[in-house]
PDB file of C-alpha atoms and ligand atoms in Angstrom:
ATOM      1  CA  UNK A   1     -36.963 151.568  -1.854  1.00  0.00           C
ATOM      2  CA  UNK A   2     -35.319 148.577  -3.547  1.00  0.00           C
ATOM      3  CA  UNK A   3     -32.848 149.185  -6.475  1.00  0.00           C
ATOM      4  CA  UNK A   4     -33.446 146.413  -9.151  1.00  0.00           C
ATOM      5  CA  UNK A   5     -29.805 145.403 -10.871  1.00  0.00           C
ATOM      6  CA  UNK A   6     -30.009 145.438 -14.432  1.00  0.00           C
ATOM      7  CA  UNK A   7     -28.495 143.760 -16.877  1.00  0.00           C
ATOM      8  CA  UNK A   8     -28.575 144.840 -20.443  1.00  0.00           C
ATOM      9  CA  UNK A   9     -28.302 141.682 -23.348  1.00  0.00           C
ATOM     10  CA  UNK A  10     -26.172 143.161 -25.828  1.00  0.00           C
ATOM     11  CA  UNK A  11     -26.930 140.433 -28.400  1.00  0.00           C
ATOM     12  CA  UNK A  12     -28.790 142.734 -31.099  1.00  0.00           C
ATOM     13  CA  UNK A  13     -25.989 145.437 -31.006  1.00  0.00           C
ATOM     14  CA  UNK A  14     -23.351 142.191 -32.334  1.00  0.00           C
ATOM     15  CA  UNK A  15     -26.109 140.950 -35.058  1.00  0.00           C
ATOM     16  CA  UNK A  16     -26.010 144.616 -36.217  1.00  0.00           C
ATOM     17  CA  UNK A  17     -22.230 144.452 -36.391  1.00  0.00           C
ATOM     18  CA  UNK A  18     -22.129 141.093 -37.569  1.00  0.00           C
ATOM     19  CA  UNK A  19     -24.879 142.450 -40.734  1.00  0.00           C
ATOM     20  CA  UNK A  20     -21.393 144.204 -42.059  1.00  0.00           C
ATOM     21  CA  UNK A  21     -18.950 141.729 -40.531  1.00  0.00           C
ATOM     22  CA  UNK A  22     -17.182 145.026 -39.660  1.00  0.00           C
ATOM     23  CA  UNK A  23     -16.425 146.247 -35.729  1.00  0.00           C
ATOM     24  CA  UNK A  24     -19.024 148.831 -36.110  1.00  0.00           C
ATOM     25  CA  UNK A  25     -21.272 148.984 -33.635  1.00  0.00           C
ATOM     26  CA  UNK A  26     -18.363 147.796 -31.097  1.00  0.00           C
ATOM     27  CA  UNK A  27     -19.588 146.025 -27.900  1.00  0.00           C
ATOM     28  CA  UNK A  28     -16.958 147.911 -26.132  1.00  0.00           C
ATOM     29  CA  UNK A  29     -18.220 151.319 -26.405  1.00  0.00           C
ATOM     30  CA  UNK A  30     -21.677 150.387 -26.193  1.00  0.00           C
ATOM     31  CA  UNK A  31     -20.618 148.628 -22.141  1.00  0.00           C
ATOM     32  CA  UNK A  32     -19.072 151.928 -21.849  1.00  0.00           C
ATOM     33  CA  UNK A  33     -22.666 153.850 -22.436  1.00  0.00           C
ATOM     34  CA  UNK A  34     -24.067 150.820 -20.556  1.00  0.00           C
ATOM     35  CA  UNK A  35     -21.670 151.840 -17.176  1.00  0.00           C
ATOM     36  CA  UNK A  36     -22.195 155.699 -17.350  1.00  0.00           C
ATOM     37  CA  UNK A  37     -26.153 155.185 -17.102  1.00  0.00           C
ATOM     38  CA  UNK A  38     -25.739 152.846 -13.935  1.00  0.00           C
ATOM     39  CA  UNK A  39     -26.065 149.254 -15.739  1.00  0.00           C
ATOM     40  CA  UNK A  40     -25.549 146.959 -13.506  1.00  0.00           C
ATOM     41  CA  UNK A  41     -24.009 144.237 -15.972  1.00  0.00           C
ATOM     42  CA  UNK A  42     -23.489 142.925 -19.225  1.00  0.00           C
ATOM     43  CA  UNK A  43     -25.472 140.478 -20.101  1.00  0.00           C
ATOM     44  CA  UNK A  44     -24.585 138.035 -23.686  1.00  0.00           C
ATOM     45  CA  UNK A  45     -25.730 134.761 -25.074  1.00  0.00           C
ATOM     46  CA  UNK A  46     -22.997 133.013 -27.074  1.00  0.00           C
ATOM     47  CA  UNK A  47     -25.072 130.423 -29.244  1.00  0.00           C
ATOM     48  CA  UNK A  48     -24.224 127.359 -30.563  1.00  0.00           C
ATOM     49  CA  UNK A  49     -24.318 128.867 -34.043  1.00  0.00           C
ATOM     50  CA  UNK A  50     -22.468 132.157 -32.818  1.00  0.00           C
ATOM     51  CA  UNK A  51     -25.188 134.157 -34.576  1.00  0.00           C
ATOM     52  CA  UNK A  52     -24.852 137.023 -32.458  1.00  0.00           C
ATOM     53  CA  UNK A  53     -22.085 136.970 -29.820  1.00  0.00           C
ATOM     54  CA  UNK A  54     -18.606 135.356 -30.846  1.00  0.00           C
ATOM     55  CA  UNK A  55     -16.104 133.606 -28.296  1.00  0.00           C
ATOM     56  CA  UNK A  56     -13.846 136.943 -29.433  1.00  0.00           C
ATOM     57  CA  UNK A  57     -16.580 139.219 -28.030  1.00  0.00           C
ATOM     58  CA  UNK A  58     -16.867 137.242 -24.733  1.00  0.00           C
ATOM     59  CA  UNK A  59     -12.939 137.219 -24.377  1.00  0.00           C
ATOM     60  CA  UNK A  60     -12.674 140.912 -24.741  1.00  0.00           C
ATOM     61  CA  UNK A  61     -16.225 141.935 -22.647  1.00  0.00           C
ATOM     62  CA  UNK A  62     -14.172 140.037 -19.637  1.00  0.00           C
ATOM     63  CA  UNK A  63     -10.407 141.049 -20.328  1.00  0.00           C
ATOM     64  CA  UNK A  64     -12.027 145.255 -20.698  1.00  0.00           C
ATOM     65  CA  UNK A  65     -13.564 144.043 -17.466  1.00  0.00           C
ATOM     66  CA  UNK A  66     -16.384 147.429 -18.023  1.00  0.00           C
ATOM     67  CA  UNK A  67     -19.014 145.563 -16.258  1.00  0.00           C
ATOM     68  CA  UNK A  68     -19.705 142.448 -14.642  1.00  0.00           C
ATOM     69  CA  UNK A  69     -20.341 139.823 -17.168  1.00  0.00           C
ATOM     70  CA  UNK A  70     -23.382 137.196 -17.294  1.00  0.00           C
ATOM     71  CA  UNK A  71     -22.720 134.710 -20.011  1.00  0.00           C
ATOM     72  CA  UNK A  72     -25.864 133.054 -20.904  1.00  0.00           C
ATOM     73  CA  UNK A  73     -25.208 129.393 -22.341  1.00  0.00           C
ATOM     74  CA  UNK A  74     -26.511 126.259 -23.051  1.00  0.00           C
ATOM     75  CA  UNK A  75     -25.403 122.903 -20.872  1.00  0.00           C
ATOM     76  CA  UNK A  76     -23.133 121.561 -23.338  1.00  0.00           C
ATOM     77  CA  UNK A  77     -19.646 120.683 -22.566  1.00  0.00           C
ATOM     78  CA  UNK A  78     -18.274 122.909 -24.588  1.00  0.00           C
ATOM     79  CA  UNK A  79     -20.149 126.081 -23.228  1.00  0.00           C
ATOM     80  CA  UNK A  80     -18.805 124.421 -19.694  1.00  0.00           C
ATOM     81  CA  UNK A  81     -15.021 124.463 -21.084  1.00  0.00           C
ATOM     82  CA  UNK A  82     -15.019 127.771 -22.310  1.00  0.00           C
ATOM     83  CA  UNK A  83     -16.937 128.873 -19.264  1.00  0.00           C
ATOM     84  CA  UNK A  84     -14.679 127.924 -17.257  1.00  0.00           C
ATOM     85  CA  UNK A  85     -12.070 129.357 -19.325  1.00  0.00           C
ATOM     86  CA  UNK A  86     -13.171 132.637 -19.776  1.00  0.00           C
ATOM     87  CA  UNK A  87     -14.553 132.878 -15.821  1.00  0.00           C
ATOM     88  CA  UNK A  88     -17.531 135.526 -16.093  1.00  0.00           C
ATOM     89  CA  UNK A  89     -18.783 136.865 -13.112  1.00  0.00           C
ATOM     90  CA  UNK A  90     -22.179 135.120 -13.452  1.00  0.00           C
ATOM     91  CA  UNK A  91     -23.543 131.775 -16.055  1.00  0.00           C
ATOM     92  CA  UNK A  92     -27.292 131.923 -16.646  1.00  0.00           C
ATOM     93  CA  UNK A  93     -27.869 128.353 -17.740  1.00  0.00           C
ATOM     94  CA  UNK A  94     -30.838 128.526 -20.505  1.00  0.00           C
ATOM     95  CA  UNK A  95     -32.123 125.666 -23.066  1.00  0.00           C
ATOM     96  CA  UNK A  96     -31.486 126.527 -27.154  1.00  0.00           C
ATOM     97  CA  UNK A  97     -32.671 125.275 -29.686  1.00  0.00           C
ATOM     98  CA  UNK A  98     -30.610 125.648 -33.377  1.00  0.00           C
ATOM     99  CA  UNK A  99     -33.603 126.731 -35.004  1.00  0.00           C
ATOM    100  CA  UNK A 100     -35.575 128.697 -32.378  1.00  0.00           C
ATOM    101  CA  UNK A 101     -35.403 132.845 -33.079  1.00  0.00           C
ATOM    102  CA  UNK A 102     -34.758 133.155 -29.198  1.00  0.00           C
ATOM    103  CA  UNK A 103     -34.748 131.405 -25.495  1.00  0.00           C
ATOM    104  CA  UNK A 104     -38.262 130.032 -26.108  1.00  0.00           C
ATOM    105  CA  UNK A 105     -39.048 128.611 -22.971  1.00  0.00           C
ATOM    106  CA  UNK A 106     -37.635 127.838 -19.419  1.00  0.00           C
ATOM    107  CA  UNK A 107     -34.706 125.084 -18.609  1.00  0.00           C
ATOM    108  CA  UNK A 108     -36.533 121.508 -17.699  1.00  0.00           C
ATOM    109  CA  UNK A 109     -34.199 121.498 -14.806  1.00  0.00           C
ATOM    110  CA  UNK A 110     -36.386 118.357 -13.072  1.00  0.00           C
ATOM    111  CA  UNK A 111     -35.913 116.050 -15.951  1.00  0.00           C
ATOM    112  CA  UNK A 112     -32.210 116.534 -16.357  1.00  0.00           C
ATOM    113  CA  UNK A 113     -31.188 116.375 -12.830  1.00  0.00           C
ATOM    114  CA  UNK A 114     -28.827 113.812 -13.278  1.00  0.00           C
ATOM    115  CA  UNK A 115     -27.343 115.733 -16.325  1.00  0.00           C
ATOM    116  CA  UNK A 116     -27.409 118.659 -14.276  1.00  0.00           C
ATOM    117  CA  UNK A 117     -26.142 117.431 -11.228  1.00  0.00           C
ATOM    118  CA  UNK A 118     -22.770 116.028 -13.215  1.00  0.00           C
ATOM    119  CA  UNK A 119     -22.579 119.404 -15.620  1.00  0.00           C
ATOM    120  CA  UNK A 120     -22.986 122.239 -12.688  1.00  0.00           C
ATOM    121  CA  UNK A 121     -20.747 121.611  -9.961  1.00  0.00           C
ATOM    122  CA  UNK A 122     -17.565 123.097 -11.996  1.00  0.00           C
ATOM    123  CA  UNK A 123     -19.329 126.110 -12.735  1.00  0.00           C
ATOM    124  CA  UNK A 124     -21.303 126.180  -9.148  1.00  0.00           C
ATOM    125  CA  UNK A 125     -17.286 126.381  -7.762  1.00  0.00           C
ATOM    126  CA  UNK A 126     -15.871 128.820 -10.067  1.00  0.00           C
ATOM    127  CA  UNK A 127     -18.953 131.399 -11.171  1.00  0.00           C
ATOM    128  CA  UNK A 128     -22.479 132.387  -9.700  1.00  0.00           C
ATOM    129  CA  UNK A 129     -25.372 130.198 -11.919  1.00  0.00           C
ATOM    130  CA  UNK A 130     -28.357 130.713 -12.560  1.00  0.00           C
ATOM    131  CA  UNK A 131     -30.471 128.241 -14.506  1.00  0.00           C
ATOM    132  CA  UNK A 132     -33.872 130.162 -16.299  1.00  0.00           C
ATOM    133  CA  UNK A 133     -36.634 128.699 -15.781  1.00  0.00           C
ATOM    134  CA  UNK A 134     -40.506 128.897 -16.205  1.00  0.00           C
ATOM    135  CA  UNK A 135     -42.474 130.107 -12.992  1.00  0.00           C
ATOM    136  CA  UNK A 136     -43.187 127.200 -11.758  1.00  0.00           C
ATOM    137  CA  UNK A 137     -42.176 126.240  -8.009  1.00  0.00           C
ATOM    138  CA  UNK A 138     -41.232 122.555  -9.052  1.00  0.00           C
ATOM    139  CA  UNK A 139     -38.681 124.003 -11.443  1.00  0.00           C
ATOM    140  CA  UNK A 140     -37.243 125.980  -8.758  1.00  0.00           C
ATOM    141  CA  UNK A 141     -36.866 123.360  -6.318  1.00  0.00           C
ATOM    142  CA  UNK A 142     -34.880 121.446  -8.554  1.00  0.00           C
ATOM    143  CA  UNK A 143     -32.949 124.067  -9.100  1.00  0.00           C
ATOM    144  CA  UNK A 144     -32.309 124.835  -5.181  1.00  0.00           C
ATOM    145  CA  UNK A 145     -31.190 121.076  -4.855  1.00  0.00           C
ATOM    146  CA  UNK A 146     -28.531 122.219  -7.489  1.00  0.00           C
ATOM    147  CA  UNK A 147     -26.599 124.257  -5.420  1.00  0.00           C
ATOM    148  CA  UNK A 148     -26.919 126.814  -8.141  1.00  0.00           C
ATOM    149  CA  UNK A 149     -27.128 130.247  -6.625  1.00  0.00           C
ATOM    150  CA  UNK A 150     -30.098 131.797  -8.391  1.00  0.00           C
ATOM    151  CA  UNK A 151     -33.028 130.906 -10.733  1.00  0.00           C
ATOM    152  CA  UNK A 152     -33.582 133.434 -13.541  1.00  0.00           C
ATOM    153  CA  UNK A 153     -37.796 133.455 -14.466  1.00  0.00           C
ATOM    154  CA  UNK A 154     -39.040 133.273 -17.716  1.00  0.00           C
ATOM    155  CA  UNK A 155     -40.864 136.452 -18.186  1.00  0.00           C
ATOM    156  CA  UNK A 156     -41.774 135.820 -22.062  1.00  0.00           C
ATOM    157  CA  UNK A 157     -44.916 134.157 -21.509  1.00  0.00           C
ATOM    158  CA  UNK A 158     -46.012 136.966 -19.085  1.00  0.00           C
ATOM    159  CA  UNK A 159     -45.148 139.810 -21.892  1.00  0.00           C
ATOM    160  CA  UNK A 160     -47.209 138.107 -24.675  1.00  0.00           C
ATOM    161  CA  UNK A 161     -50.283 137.821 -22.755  1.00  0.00           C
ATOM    162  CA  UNK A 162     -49.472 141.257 -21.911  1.00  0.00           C
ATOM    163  CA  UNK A 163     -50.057 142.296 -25.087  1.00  0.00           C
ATOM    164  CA  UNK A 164     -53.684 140.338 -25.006  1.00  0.00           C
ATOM    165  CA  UNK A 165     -54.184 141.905 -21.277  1.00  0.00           C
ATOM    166  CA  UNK A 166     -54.816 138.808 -20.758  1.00  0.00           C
ATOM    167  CA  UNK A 167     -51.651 138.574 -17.883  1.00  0.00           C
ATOM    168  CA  UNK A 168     -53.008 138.320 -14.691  1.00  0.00           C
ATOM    169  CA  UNK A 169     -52.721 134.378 -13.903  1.00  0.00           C
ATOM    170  CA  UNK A 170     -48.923 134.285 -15.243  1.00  0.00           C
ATOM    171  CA  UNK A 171     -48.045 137.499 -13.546  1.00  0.00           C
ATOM    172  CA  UNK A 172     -49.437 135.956 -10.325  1.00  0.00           C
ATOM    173  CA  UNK A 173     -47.274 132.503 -11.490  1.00  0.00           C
ATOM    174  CA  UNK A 174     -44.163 134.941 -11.427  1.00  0.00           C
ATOM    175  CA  UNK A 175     -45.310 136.707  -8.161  1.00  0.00           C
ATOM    176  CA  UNK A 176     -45.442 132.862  -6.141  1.00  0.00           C
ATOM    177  CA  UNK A 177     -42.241 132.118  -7.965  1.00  0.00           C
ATOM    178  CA  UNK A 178     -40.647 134.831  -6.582  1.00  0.00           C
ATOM    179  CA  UNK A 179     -41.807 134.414  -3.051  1.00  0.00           C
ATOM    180  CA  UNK A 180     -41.050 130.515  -3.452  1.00  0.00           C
ATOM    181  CA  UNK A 181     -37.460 131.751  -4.426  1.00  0.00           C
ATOM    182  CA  UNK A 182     -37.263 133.822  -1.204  1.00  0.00           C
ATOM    183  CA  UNK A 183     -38.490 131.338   1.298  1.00  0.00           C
ATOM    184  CA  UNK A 184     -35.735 128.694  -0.437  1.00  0.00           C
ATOM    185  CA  UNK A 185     -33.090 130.913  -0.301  1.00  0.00           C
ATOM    186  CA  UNK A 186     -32.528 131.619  -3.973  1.00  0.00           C
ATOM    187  CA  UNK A 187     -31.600 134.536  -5.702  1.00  0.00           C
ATOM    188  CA  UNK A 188     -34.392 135.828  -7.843  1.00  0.00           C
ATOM    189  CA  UNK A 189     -33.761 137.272 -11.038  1.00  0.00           C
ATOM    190  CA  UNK A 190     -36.267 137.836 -14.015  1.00  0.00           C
ATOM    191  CA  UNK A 191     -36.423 138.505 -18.214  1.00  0.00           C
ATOM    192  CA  UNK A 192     -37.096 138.304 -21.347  1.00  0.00           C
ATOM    193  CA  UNK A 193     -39.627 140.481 -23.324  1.00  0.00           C
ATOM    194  CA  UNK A 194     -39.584 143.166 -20.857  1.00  0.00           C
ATOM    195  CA  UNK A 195     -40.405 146.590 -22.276  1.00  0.00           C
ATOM    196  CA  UNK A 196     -41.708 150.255 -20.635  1.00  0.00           C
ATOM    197  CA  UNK A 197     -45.463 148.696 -20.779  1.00  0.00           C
ATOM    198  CA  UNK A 198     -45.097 145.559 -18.923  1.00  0.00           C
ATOM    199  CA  UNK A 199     -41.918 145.904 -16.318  1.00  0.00           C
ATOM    200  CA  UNK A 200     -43.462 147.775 -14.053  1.00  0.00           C
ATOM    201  CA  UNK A 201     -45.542 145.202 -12.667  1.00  0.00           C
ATOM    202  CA  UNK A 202     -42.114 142.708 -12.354  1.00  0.00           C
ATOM    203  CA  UNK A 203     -40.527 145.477 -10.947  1.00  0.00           C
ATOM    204  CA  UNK A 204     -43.176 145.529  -7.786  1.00  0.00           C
ATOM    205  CA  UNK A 205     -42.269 142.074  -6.496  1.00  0.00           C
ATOM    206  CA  UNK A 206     -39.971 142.433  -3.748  1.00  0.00           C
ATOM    207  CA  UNK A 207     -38.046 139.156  -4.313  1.00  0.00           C
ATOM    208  CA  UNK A 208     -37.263 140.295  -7.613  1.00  0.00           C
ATOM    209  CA  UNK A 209     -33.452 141.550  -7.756  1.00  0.00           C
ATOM    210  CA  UNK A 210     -32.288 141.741 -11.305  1.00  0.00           C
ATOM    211  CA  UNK A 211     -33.573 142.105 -14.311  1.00  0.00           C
ATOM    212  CA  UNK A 212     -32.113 141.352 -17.739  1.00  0.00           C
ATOM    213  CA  UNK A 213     -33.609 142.851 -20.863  1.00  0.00           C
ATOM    214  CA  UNK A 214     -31.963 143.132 -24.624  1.00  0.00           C
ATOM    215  CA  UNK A 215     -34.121 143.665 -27.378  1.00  0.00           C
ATOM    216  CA  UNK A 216     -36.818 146.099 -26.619  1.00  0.00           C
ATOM    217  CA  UNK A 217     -34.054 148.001 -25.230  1.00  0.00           C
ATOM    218  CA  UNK A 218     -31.447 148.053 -28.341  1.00  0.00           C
ATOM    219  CA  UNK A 219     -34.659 148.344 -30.691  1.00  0.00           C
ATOM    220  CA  UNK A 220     -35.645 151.491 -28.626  1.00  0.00           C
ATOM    221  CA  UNK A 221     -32.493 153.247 -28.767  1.00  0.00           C
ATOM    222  CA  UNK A 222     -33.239 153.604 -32.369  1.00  0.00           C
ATOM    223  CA  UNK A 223     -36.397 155.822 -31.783  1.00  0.00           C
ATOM    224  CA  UNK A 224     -34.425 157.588 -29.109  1.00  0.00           C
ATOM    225  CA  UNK A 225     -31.089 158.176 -31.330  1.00  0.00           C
ATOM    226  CA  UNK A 226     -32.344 158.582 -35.101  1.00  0.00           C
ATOM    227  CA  UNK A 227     -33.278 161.620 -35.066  1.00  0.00           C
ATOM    228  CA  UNK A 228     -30.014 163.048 -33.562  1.00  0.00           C
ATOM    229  CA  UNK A 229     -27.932 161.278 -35.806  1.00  0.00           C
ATOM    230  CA  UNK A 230     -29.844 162.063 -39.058  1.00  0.00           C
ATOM    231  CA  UNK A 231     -29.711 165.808 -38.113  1.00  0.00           C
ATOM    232  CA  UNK A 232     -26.249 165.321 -37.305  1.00  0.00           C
ATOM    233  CA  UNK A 233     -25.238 163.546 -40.901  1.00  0.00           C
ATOM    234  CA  UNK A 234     -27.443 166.342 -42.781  1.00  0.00           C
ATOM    235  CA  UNK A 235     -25.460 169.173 -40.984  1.00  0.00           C
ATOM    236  CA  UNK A 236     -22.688 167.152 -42.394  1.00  0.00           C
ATOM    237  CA  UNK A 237     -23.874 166.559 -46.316  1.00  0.00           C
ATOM    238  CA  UNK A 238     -24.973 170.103 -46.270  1.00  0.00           C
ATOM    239  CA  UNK A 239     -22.393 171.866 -45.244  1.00  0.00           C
ATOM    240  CA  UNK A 240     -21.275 175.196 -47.173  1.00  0.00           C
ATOM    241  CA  UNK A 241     -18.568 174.097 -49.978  1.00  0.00           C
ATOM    242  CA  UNK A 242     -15.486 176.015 -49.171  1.00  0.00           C
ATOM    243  CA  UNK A 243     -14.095 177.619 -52.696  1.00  0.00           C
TER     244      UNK A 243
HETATM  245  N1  PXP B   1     -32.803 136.429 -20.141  1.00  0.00           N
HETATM  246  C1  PXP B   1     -32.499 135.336 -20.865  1.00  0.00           C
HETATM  247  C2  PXP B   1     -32.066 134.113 -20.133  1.00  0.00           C
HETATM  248  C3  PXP B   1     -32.555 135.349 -22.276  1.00  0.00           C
HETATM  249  O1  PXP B   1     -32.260 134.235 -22.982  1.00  0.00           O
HETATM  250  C4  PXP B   1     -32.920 136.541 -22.919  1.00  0.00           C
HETATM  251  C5  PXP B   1     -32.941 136.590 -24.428  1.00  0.00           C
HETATM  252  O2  PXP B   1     -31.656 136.486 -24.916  1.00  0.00           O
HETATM  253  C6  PXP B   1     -33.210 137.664 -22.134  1.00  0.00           C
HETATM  254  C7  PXP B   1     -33.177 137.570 -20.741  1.00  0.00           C
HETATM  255  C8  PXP B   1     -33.587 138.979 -22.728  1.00  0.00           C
HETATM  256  O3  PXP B   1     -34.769 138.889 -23.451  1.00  0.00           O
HETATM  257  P1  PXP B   1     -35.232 140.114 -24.350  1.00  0.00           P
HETATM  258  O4  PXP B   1     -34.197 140.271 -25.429  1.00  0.00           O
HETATM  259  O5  PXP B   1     -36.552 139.700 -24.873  1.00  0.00           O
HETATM  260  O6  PXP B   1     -35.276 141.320 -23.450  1.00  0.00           O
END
């Protein structure tokens, strides 16, 4: 049986932080949890707008060194320069957007070649890319012509229609993606709105090797975790008064 890696996007755990501007919930201990249960890496997007992730967490995710890191950026140059300052293990390339709520949509890797082909090189000697993309074989060429060693596919489309059962002609997309990948000699990888329901069927293609998922799996923890903690706190608040 294959063993899919997965990474785990810690993004949501630093907005929570952030909501307090406080250290609380730290990244650090949460990459420790992340480790004991057989994560495979940690995965972070540090935004233009450092919403979520700050250059601080990225400095001290590496320097702890708990997990392999995957630092998800845009193509500017200053994502490059700190890139290639920080030196994570792996650099998903993805498009952003200032105002979009996440990574709405795949790279368009074929209309910035030139771009591309001046931008990646650095990184291409220094770090293992990957540029995400939507399922779409055209996409993928352009990215083997790179020299980048993996495409990651945009799974978001997939996990709406999901919802609609209305998935089968993306999934398939993904599926011929996948095999494309394999018979080009790319690295596969695959995310974004992943959850229990719909993984399972990403999870069956064999060219498939990693996986990176964030918010289904931070929001879940809650309904995993409240009720221990509340029972926990009450135990606390209603503990016998000593005289
Ligand atoms: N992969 C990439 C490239 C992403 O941009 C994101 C979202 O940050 C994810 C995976 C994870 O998506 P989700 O949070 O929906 O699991």
């Amino acid at each position: 049986m294959k063993k899919i890696r997965l990474g785990v996007n810690i993004d949501h755990v630093a907005t929570l932080r952030n909501a307090r501007n406080d250290d609380f919930p730290d990244l650090l201990s949460v990459s420790k949890i992340l480790k004991n249960v057989g994560v495979n890496n940690i995965t972070v997007h540090l935004r233009e707008d450092r919403r979520h992730i700050k250059d601080d967490d990225v400095r001290s995710l590496k320097n702890e060194n708990i997990l392999p890191l995957n630092l998800e950026m845009a193509a500017t140059k200053e994502m490059k320069n700190f890139s290639l300052e920080i030196l994570p293990s792996a650099c998903c390339i993805v498009p952003e957007r200032r105002e979009e709520l996440t990574t709405e949509g795949g790279l368009d890797v074929r209309n910035q070649m030139n771009y591309l082909n001046e931008f990646l090189p650095a990184l291409n000697n220094k770090t293992q890319v990957s540029l995400f993309v939507d399922p779409d074989p055209d996409q993928i060429k352009a990215a083997k012509e790179l020299g980048v060693s993996a495409v990651e596919l945009h799974t978001g489309k997939y996990s709406n229609l999901f919802k609609k059962n209305n998935f089968h002609s993306e999934l398939e997309k993904i599926k011929k993606s996948a095999e494309y990948c394999s018979k080009i000699g790319l690295n596969c990888h695959a995310g974004h709105g992943l959850n229990f329901e719909n993984v399972k069927n990403i999870s069956l293609i064999d060219e498939i090797i990693e996986l990176n998922v964030g918010h289904f799996l931070i929001s879940n923890a809650i309904f995993v975790g409240l009720e221990k903690t509340i029972e926990k706190f009450m135990k606390i608040i209603n503990h016998p008064k000593s005289k």
